Coordinates of C-alpha atoms and ligand atoms in Angstrom, one line a residue:
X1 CA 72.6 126.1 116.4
X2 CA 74.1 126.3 113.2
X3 CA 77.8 128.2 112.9
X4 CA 79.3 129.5 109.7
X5 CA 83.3 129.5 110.1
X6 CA 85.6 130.8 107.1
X7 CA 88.6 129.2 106.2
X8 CA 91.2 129.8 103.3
X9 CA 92.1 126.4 102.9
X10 CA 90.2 123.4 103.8
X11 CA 91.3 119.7 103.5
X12 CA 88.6 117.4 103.7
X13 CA 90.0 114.3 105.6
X14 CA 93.0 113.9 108.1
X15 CA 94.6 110.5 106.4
X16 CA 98.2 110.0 105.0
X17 CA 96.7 112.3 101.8
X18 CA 94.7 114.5 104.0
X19 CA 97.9 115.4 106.6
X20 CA 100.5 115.6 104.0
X21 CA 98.3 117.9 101.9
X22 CA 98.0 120.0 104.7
X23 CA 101.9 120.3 105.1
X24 CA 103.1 120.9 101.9
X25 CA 100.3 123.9 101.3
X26 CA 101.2 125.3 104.9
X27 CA 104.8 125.0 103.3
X28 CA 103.8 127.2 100.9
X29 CA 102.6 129.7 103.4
X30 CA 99.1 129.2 103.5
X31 CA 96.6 129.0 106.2
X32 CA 95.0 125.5 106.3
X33 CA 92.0 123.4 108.4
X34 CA 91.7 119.9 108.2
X35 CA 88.6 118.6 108.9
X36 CA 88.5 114.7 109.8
X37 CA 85.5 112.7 110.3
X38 CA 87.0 110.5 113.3
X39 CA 87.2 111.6 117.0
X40 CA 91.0 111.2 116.6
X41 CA 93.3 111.7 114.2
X42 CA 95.3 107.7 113.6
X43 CA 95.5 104.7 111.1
X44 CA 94.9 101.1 111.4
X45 CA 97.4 98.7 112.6
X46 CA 98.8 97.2 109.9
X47 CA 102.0 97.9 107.9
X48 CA 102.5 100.1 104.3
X49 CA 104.8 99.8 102.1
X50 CA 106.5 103.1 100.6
X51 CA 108.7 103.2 97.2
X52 CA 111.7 106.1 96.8
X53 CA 108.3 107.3 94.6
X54 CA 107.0 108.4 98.3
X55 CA 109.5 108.9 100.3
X56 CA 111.5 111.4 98.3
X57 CA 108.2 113.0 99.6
X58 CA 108.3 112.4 103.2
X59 CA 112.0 114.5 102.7
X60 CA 110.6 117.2 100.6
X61 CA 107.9 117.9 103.5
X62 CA 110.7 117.3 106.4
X63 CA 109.1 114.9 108.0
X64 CA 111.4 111.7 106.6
X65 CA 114.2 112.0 109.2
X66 CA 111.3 111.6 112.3
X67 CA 109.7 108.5 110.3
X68 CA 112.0 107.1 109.4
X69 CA 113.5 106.4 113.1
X70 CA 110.9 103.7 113.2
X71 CA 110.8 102.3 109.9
X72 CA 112.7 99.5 108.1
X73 CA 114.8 99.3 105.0
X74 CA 114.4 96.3 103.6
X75 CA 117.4 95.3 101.2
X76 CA 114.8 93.0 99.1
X77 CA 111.1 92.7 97.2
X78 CA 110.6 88.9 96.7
X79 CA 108.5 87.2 94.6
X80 CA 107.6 83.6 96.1
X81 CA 105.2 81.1 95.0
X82 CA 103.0 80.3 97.2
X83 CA 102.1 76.4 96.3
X84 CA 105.4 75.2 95.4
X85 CA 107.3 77.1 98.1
X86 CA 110.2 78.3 95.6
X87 CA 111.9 81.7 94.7
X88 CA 110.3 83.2 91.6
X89 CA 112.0 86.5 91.4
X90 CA 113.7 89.5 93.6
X91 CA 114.6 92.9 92.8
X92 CA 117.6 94.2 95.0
X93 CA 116.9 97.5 97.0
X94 CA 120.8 98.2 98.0
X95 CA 123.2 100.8 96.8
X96 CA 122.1 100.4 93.4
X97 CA 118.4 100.6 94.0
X98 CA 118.8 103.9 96.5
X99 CA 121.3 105.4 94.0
X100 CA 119.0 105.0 91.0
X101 CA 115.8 106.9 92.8
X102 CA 117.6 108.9 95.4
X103 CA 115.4 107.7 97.5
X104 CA 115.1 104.3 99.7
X105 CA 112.3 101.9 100.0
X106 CA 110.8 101.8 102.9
X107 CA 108.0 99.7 105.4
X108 CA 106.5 101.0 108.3
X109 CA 103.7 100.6 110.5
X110 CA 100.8 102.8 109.0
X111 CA 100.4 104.5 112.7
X112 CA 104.0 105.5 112.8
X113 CA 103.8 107.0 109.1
X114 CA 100.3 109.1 110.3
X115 CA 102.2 109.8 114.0
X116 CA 104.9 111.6 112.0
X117 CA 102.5 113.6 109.5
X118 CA 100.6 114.5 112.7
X119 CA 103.0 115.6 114.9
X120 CA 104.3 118.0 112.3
X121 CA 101.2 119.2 111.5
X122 CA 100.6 120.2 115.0
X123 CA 104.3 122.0 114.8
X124 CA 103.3 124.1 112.0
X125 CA 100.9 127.3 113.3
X126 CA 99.4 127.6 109.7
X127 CA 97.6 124.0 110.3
X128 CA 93.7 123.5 112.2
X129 CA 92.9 120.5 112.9
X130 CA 89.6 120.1 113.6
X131 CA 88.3 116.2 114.6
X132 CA 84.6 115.3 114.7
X133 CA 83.7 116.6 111.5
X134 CA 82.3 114.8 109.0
X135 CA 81.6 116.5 106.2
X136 CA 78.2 115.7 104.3
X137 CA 77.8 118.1 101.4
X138 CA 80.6 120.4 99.1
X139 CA 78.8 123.3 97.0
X140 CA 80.7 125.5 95.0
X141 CA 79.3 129.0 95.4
X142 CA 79.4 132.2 93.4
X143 CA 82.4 130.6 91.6
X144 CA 85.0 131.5 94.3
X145 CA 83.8 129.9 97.0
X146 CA 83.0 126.7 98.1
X147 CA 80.4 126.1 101.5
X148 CA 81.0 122.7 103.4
X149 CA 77.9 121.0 105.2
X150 CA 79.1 118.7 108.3
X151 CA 76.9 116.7 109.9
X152 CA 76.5 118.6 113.5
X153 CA 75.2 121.3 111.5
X154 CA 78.7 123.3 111.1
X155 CA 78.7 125.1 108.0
X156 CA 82.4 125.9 106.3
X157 CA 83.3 128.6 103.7
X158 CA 86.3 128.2 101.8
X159 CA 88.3 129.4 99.1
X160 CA 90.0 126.1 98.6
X161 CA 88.8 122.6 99.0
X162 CA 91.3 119.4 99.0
X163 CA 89.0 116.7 99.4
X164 CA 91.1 114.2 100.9
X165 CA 88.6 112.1 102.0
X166 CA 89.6 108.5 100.4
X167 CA 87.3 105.7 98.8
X168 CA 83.9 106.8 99.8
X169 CA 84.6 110.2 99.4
X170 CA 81.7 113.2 100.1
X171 CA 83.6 115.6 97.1
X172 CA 83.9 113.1 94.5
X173 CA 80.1 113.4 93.5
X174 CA 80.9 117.1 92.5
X175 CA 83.1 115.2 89.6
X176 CA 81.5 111.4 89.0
X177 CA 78.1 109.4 90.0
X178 CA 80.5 106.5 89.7
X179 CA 80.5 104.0 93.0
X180 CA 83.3 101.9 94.1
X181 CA 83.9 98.7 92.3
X182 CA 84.3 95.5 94.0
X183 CA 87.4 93.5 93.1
X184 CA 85.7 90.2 95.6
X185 CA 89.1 90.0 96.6
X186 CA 89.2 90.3 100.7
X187 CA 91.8 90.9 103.0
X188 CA 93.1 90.2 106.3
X189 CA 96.3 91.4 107.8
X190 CA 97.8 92.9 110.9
X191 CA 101.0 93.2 112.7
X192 CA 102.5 91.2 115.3
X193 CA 104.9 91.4 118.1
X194 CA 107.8 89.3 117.1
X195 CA 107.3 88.1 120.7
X196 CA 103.8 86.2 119.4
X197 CA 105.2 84.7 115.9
X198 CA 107.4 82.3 115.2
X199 CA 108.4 84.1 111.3
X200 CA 110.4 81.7 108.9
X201 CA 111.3 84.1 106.9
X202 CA 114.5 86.8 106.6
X203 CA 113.7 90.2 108.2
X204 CA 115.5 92.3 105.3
X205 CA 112.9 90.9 102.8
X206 CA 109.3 91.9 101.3
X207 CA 108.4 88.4 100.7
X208 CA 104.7 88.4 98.8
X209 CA 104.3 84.6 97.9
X210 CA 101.6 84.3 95.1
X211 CA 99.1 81.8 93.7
X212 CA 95.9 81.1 92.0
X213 CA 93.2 83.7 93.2
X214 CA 95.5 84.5 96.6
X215 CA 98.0 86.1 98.1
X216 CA 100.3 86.8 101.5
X217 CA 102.4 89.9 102.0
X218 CA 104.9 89.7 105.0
X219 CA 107.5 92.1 106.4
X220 CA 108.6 93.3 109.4
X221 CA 107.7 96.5 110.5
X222 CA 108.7 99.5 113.8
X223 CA 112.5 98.5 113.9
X224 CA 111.7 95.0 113.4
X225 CA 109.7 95.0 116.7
X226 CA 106.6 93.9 114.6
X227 CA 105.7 91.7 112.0
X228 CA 103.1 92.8 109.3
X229 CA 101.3 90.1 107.4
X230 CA 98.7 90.3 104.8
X231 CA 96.7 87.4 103.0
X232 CA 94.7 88.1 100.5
X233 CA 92.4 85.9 98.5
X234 CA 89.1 85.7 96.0
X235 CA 85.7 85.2 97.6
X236 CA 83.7 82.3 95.9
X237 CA 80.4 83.3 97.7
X238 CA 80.9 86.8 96.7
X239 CA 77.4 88.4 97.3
X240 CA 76.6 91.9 96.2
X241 CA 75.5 94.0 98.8
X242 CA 76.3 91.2 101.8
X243 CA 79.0 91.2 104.1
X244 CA 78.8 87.1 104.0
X245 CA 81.8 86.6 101.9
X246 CA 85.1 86.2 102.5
X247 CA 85.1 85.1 105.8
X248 CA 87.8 83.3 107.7
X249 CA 86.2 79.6 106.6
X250 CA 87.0 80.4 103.0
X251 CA 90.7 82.1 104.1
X252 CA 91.8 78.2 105.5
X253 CA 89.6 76.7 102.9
X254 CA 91.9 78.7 99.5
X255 CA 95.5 78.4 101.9
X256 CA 95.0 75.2 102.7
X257 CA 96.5 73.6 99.4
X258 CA 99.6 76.3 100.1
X259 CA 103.0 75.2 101.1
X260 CA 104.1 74.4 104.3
X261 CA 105.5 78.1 105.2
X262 CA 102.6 80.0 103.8
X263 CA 100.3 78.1 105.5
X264 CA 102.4 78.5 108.9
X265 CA 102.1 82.2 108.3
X266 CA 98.3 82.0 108.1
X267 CA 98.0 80.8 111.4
X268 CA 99.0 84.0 112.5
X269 CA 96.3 86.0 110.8
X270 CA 93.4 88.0 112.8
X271 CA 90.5 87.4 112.1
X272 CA 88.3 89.4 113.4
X273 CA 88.0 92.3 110.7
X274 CA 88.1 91.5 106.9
X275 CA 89.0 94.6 104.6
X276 CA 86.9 93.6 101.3
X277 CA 89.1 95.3 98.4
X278 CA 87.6 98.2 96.5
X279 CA 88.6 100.4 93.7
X280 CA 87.5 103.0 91.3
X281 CA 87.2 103.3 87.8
X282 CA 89.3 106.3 86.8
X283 CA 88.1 109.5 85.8
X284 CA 88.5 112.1 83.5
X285 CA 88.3 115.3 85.9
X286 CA 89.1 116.0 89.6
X287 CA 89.0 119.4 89.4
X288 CA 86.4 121.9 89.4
X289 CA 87.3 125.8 89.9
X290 CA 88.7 126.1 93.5
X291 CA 88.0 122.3 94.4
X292 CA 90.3 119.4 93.5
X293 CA 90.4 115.5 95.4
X294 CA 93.4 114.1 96.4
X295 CA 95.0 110.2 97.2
X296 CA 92.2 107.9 97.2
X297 CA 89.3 110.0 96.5
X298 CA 90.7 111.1 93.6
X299 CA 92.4 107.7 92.6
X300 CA 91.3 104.7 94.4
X301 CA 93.4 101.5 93.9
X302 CA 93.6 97.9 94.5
X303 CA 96.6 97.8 97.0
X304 CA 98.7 95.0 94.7
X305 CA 101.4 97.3 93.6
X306 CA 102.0 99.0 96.7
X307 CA 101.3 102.4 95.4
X308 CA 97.9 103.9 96.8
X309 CA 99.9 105.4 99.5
X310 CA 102.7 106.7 97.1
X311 CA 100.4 108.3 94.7
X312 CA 98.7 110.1 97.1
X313 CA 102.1 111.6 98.1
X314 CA 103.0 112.5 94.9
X315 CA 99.9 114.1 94.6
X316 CA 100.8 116.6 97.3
X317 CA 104.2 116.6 95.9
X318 CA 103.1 118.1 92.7
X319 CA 100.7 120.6 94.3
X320 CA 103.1 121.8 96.8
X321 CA 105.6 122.6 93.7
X322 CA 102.9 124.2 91.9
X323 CA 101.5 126.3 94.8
X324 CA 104.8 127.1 95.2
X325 CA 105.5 128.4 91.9
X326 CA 102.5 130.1 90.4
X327 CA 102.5 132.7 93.6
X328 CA 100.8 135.1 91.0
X329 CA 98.4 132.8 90.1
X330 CA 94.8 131.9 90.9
X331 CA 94.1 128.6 92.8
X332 CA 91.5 127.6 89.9
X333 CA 94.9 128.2 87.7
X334 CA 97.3 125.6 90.1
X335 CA 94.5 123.2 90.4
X336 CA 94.1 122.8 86.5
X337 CA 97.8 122.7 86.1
X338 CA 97.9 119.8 88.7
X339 CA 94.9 117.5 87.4
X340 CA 97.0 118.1 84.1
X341 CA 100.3 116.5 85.5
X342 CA 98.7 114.0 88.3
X343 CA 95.4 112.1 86.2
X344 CA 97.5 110.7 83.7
X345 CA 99.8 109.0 85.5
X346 CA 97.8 108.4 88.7
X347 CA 95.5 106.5 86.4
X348 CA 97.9 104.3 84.8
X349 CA 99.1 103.3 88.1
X350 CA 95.2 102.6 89.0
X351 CA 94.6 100.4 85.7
X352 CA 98.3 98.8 86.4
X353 CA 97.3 97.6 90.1
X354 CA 94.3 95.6 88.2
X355 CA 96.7 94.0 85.6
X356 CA 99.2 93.4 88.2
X357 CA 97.1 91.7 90.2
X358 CA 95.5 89.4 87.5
X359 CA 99.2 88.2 86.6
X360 CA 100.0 87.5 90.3
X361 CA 96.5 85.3 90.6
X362 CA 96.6 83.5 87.8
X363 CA 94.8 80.6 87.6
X364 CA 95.4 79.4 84.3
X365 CA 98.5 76.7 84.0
X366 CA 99.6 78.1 80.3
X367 CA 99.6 81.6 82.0
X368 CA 101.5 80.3 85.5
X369 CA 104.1 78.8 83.4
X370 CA 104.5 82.0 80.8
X371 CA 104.4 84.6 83.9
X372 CA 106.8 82.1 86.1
X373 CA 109.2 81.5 83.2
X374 CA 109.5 85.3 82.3
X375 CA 110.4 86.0 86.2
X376 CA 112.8 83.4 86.9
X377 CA 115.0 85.2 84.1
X378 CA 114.4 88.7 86.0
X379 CA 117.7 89.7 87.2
X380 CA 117.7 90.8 90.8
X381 CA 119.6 94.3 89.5
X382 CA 117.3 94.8 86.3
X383 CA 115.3 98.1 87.2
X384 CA 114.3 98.8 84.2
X385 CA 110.9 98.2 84.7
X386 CA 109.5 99.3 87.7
X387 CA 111.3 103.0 86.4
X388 CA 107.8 104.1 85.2
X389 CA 106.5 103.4 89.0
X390 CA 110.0 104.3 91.4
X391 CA 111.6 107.1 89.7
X392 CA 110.8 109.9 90.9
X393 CA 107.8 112.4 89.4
X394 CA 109.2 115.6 91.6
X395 CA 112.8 116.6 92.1
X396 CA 115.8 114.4 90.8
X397 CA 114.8 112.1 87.5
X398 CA 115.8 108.4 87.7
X399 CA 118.5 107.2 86.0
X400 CA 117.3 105.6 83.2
X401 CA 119.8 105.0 80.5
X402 CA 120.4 101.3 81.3
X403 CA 118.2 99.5 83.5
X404 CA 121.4 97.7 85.0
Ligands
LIG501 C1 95.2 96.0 102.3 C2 95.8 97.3 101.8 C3 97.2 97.4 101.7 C4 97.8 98.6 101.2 N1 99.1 98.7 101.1 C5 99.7 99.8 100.7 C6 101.1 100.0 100.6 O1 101.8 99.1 101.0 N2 101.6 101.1 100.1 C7 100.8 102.2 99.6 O2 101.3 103.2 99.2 N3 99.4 102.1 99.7 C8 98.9 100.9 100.2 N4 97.5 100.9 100.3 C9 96.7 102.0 99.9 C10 96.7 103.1 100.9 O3 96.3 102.6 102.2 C11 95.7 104.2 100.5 O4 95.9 104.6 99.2 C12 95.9 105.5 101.4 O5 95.6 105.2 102.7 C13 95.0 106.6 100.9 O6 95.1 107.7 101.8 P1 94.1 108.8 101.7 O7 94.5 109.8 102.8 O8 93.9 109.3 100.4 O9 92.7 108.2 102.2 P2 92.3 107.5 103.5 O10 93.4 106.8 104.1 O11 91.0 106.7 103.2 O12 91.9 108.7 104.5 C14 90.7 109.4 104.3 C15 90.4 110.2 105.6 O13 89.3 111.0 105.4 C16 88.4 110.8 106.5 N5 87.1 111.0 106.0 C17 86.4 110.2 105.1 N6 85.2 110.8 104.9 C18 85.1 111.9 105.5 C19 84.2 113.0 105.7 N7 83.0 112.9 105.0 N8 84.4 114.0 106.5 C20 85.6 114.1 107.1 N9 86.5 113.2 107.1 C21 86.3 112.1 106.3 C22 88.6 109.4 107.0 O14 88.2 109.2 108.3 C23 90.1 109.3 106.8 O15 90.8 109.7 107.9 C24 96.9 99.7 100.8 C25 95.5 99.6 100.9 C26 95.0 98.4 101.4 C27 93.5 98.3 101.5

C-alpha cells in the first residue's frame, strides 16, 4: 500500500555529502530525514584524503575531534615518478602548512570518516534516518513542495530537497539530461593491515608516484594500523557500454615497465572489484525553487586532486552559513544564494581534476621533461599554489600574501 509521509527537510542519500548535509541544517535548527538507498548506512574500504579545505568543516560541524582519533596527519604530499623511482616534488604539511589554512591535512579510512558523521547524526534528535529507500522520481509541486517517489511505493512530501545522492544521481535530471562521462581510467585500491604488507615507503608521507597513462596513491590510514593503496591506470580495450576493460591483465600489463617499488606495491592490490572513473561535465544550475544537489550529484569529479570529498563539505559548509544567516528568508532565497557562491568554484575544481590529471599521465617525452623540470624546482614550503584549492572558502582566509 502506498504511504504519503511529510517531511520539512529531506536529504536524498546518506554518503559523506548526504550525512554532513544533514548536520549542518539540523545545526541550524531544522528538522531533517535522510533517505539512503542501502540497507545500511557505511562506505567502502578504502582510504580518503581530506585538505584543511575539509576539515575546517569536520570542526565547524563538531564532529573533527571524534574523527580525527582515528585518522593520520601526514607531515608530507609527494610527488614520485613512477618509472625512474626518483623524488619529483613534495609540499610540506607541518607548522607552516597547518598555520597557513588553520586547518591540518588529513587521511583516513572512508568508514571511519562516515562512522563519525553517523554517529553524530544519530546524537542529534532533529535527524531521520531512514535506510531502504531509494528514491526513483523528484517532482516539484505547486512551487513549494516537492513529492519524492521511492521504489517500495513510499511517497515523500517535502519543503526542501538536498539531493545528495552522488554520480548517478535521481535529482539531477530535474537540472541536466547530461550522463556521466567516462575518463577509461580504472581503479583499484583498498587498505591493508600493516600485518599483510611489507610497505617501503615512510608512514608520514602521501606518496602518489606518476607515469604515462597511470598512477599509485599510498598512505597509511586508522592510526597507521592500515595501509591504503590505489593504482590507477588507462584502459586500452576501453569498450563503451562493456565492463571488459580494465581488468587486472592490463593493471600488471601498464605496471610492469614501473620501478622496482611501484611494482612491489602492486602486488598488494585487490583485485576483485575495479572502480571505472567517471565524471560530469559541469553545469550551469543546481537549483530549482526549494531543490538544490549537493557533493557529487551536483559536481562529480575525477578523484586526481583529492577534492570530491572536500567540495562536497564545503558545499554543506556554505549552506549551513547561509541557512544560518538568512533566518528571515525563504529556502528558494538560501538556495539561490548558495548555487551563486558554490558552482563557480566547485566547477573549477571539477575542470582542474581533468587538467591535473592530464599533466600527471603524460605520455609525451617533451611534456614529461617540461612538467618534471618545473617540479623539481617546487620548493617543499611554496604554497602559493595550491591557495586557490587549501585555503579556506568558510571561516578564517588563508594567508596569502607570500606563498613562503
Ligand atoms: C578512487 C577514488 C578516490 C577518491 N579519493 C578522494 C580523496 O582522497 N579525497 C576526496 O575528497 N574525495 C575523493 N574521492 C571522491 C569522493 O569519494 C566523492 O566525491 C564523495 O564520496 C562524494 O560524496 P557524496 O556523498 O556526494 O556521494 P556518494 O558518496 O556517492 O554518496 C551518495 C549516497 O547516496 C545514496 N544514493 C544514491 N542514489 C540514491 C537513491 N536513488 N535513493 C537513495 N539513496 C541513494 C548512495 O547509496 C550513497 O550512500 C575519490 C573518489 C574515487 C572514485
Amino acid at each position: 500500500m502506498t504511504q504519503i509521509k511529510e517531511a520539512p527537510f529531506i536529504i536524498v542519500g546518506g554518503g559523506i555529502g548526504g550525512l554532513a548535509s544533514a548536520l549542518g541544517v539540523a545545526g541550524t535548527g531544522r528538522n531533517v530525514v535522510v533517505l539512503e538507498q542501502a540497507p545500511e548506512f557505511g562506505e567502502i574500504g578504502a582510504g580518503i584524503q581530506l585538505a584543511p579545505n575539509a576539515t575546517a568543516v569536520l570542526k565547524q560541524l563538531g564532529v573533527f575531534d571524534t574523527i580525527a582519533q582515528h585518522a593520520v596527519f601526514p607531515k608530507r604530499l609527494v610527488l614520485m615518478d613512477a618509472m625512474k623511482g626518483t623524488e619529483l616534488a613534495s609540499l610540506d604539511l607541518g607548522d607552516a602548512f597547518l598555520e597557513r589554512y588553520g586547518a591540518p591535512y588529513m587521511v583516513l579510512h572512508r568508514s571511519d570518516l562516515h562512522k563519525g558523521l553517523l554517529e553524530a547524526c544519530i546524537a542529534d534528535s532533529r535527524i531521520s534516518l531512514v535506510n531502504n529507500q531509494t528514491v526513483v522520481s523528484v517532482t516539484p509541486v505547486g512551487g513549494q513542495r516537492t513529492e519524492l517517489t521511492c521504489q517500495d511505493g513510499t511517497t515523500y512530501i517535502a519543503e526542501a530537497v538536498l539531493g545528495a545522492d552522488g554520480l548517478w544521481s535521481k535529482t539531477r535530471p530535474l537540472f541536466s539530461d547530461d550522463q556521466p562521462v567516462c575518463s577509461q581510467y580504472v581503479a583499484y585500491r583498498g587498505a591493508l593491515p600493516m600485518s599483510e604488507i611489507q610497505v617501503e615507503a615512510s608512514m608520514d608521507d602521501v606518496i602518489m608516484w606518476i607515469g604515462p597513462n597511470l598512477h599509485l596513491v599510498q598512505y597509511p590510514v586508522r592510526s597507521k594500523e592500515l595501509y591504503n593503496q590505489v593504482v590507477v591506470f588507462k584502459s586500452f580495450k576501453y569498450k563503451e557500454g562493456s565492463d571488459d576493460w580494465g581488468t587486472p591483465d592490463e593493471l600488471d600489463e601498464h605496471f610492469g615497465p614501473c620501478c622496482e617499488a611501484v611494482r612491489n606495491a602492486v602486488t598488494y592490490i585487490q583485485r576483485q572489484r575495479r572502480w571505472p572513473m567517471y565524471d560530469r561535465e559541469p553545469i550551469d544550475s543546481w537549483v530549482d525553487g526549494n531543490i538544490a544537489l549537493i557533493g557529487d550529484a551536483a559536481h562529480p569529479m575525477l578523484q586526481y586532486l583529492a577534492q570530491g570529498g572536500c567540495q562536497a563539505l564545503e558545499d554543506v559548509a556554505c549552506l549551513t552559513e547561509l541557512l544560518s544567516n538568512h533566518e528571515g528568508g525563504s529556502t528558494a532565497e538560501v538556495f539561490q544564494a548558495y548555487q551563486q557562491e558554490r558552482l563557480s568554484r566547485a566547477s573549477e575544481v571539477q575542470r582542474s581534476a581533468r587538467k591535473w590529471g592530464d599533466i600527471i599521465h603524460a605520455v609525451d617525452p617533451t611534456t614529461i621533461l617540461l612538467r618534471d623540470t618545473i617540479m623539481k624546482n617546487h620548493k617543499p614550503h611554496e604554497f602559493g599554489y595550491v591557495d586557490w584549492l587549501y585555503g579556506r572558502r568558510y571561516g578564517a582566509a588563508p594567508k596569502t600574501a607570500s606563498s613562503q
